[in-house]
């Protein structure tokens, strides 16, 4: 059985005024996530990621279409869906600041119907897994933002959900904590948990996901394996050089296949279309005696712009 | 059941750490002083029980509505309401348990009021029917909890729920005979007041303190419980309807 099956799912919100057209947050999307899969949902702010998570977690009712979690309809069988899912929103909101971390988890364990005799062991285990065992009995208001986010993760796991929705779970986490998060996701994968992970971070998606869907303006643009993401990143990587001689610029534009973009302080950016072209540009710059060179990868939004611009919406 | 008990215990902890709760409690002493000063000025010691009952009921109601209302309001503004909706436990159970915890704590108003009366005017009260008084207080606490759920649910539906709580509380206290017995209000209002559980509670509370014999008390106590039960059912249904509505409109979140 698939963990998540979405068919022609649409969600509209009212416009700002009564005469305004409704805002389409999800535009008739289809998506299937296999049981045990870690599925990434990548998109910029306002793309529809959180709306999709809210529909799947029964917080929002879709305008049309259907969504099933472990075979249960999220509208008609919402109560059954809730017993199988865990939900983690990003950021440091959503906790009881005047309670301790342990008290927060005990409260949510009761709401998720964890048997009373198992609550203490479950809570202790989760606190240790997210590295909060030593601060378990401190009030949450004394936690750093990253600690609160880790407590959120523990909260989402309190009922050992079969399907876990993680909405921007690494917001506020430092790099080490983000690595710990990836380790935790790997453990969950081994335990057979299905995860839908929304993120801005391509590298994070590439590191932990089996497949990734790109979403923008409520539409799923593409669903690919993470290796394809690596190709996109390489394909749209840029190379910049400073104080380039005019002759070198002409040769480099020939290699890149497009005109260079001017940047402040006499930097020029080249956008090669392949990884080999990028290597050729770097070699050519060194050969031309350029000493100030830098390379980088596009932001997710830049990848969207170039993907959509190059191929239209039919990716 | 476990969820209800845990929510109840959690709210006891939270309320004692929340300024809102203590602010509601702090209104009892000045109100006691106000009502007793009126009784004293008009030399009507026979109305002392009325003067003491008013601040108790006002404070209990205020605690239920304001601290109870903040249960939903805070959950909404801090992003916890959505997490509750996505959990397997119906939010109405959580709200009922947590408002109940707050109302239980609001019974602190009783000793605070009595202590204020003794400290300011040297008044001590002898209760003629202490067991009945305890039973009526318990039934009143349950009925306040039930009705408080209705008021609390309004904060889910409306972002100006505070205004509703504020504007509806005063007439309810008036019709409930918290300030003066319902019998002293104009005749045409009295049938309306009888639909409010508080009117049965307040009369019974006064009688249990001063009346030599409390007439028909089982039936009157039953009315408090019955109207409380109706309020509980209405509040429960209202929360279910409101939760469905906000899931359709997408207005559950504060952001």
JSON list of C-alpha atoms in Angstrom, two decimals, chain A residues 10 12-25:
[
{"chain": "A", "resi": 10, "resn": "UNK", "atom": "CA", "xyz": [-6.93, 21.53, -5.09]},
{"chain": "A", "resi": 12, "resn": "UNK", "atom": "CA", "xyz": [-8.23, 27.61, -2.75]},
{"chain": "A", "resi": 13, "resn": "UNK", "atom": "CA", "xyz": [-8.36, 30.45, -0.26]},
{"chain": "A", "resi": 14, "resn": "UNK", "atom": "CA", "xyz": [-10.67, 33.46, -0.54]},
{"chain": "A", "resi": 15, "resn": "UNK", "atom": "CA", "xyz": [-9.20, 36.54, -2.20]},
{"chain": "A", "resi": 16, "resn": "UNK", "atom": "CA", "xyz": [-8.50, 39.68, -0.23]},
{"chain": "A", "resi": 17, "resn": "UNK", "atom": "CA", "xyz": [-11.90, 41.14, -1.11]},
{"chain": "A", "resi": 18, "resn": "UNK", "atom": "CA", "xyz": [-15.19, 39.46, -1.92]},
{"chain": "A", "resi": 19, "resn": "UNK", "atom": "CA", "xyz": [-14.81, 40.35, -5.57]},
{"chain": "A", "resi": 20, "resn": "UNK", "atom": "CA", "xyz": [-11.24, 39.04, -5.79]},
{"chain": "A", "resi": 21, "resn": "UNK", "atom": "CA", "xyz": [-10.47, 35.78, -7.49]},
{"chain": "A", "resi": 22, "resn": "UNK", "atom": "CA", "xyz": [-9.67, 32.99, -5.01]},
{"chain": "A", "resi": 23, "resn": "UNK", "atom": "CA", "xyz": [-6.02, 32.32, -4.36]},
{"chain": "A", "resi": 24, "resn": "UNK", "atom": "CA", "xyz": [-5.03, 28.87, -5.59]},
{"chain": "A", "resi": 25, "resn": "UNK", "atom": "CA", "xyz": [-2.62, 27.32, -3.09]}
]
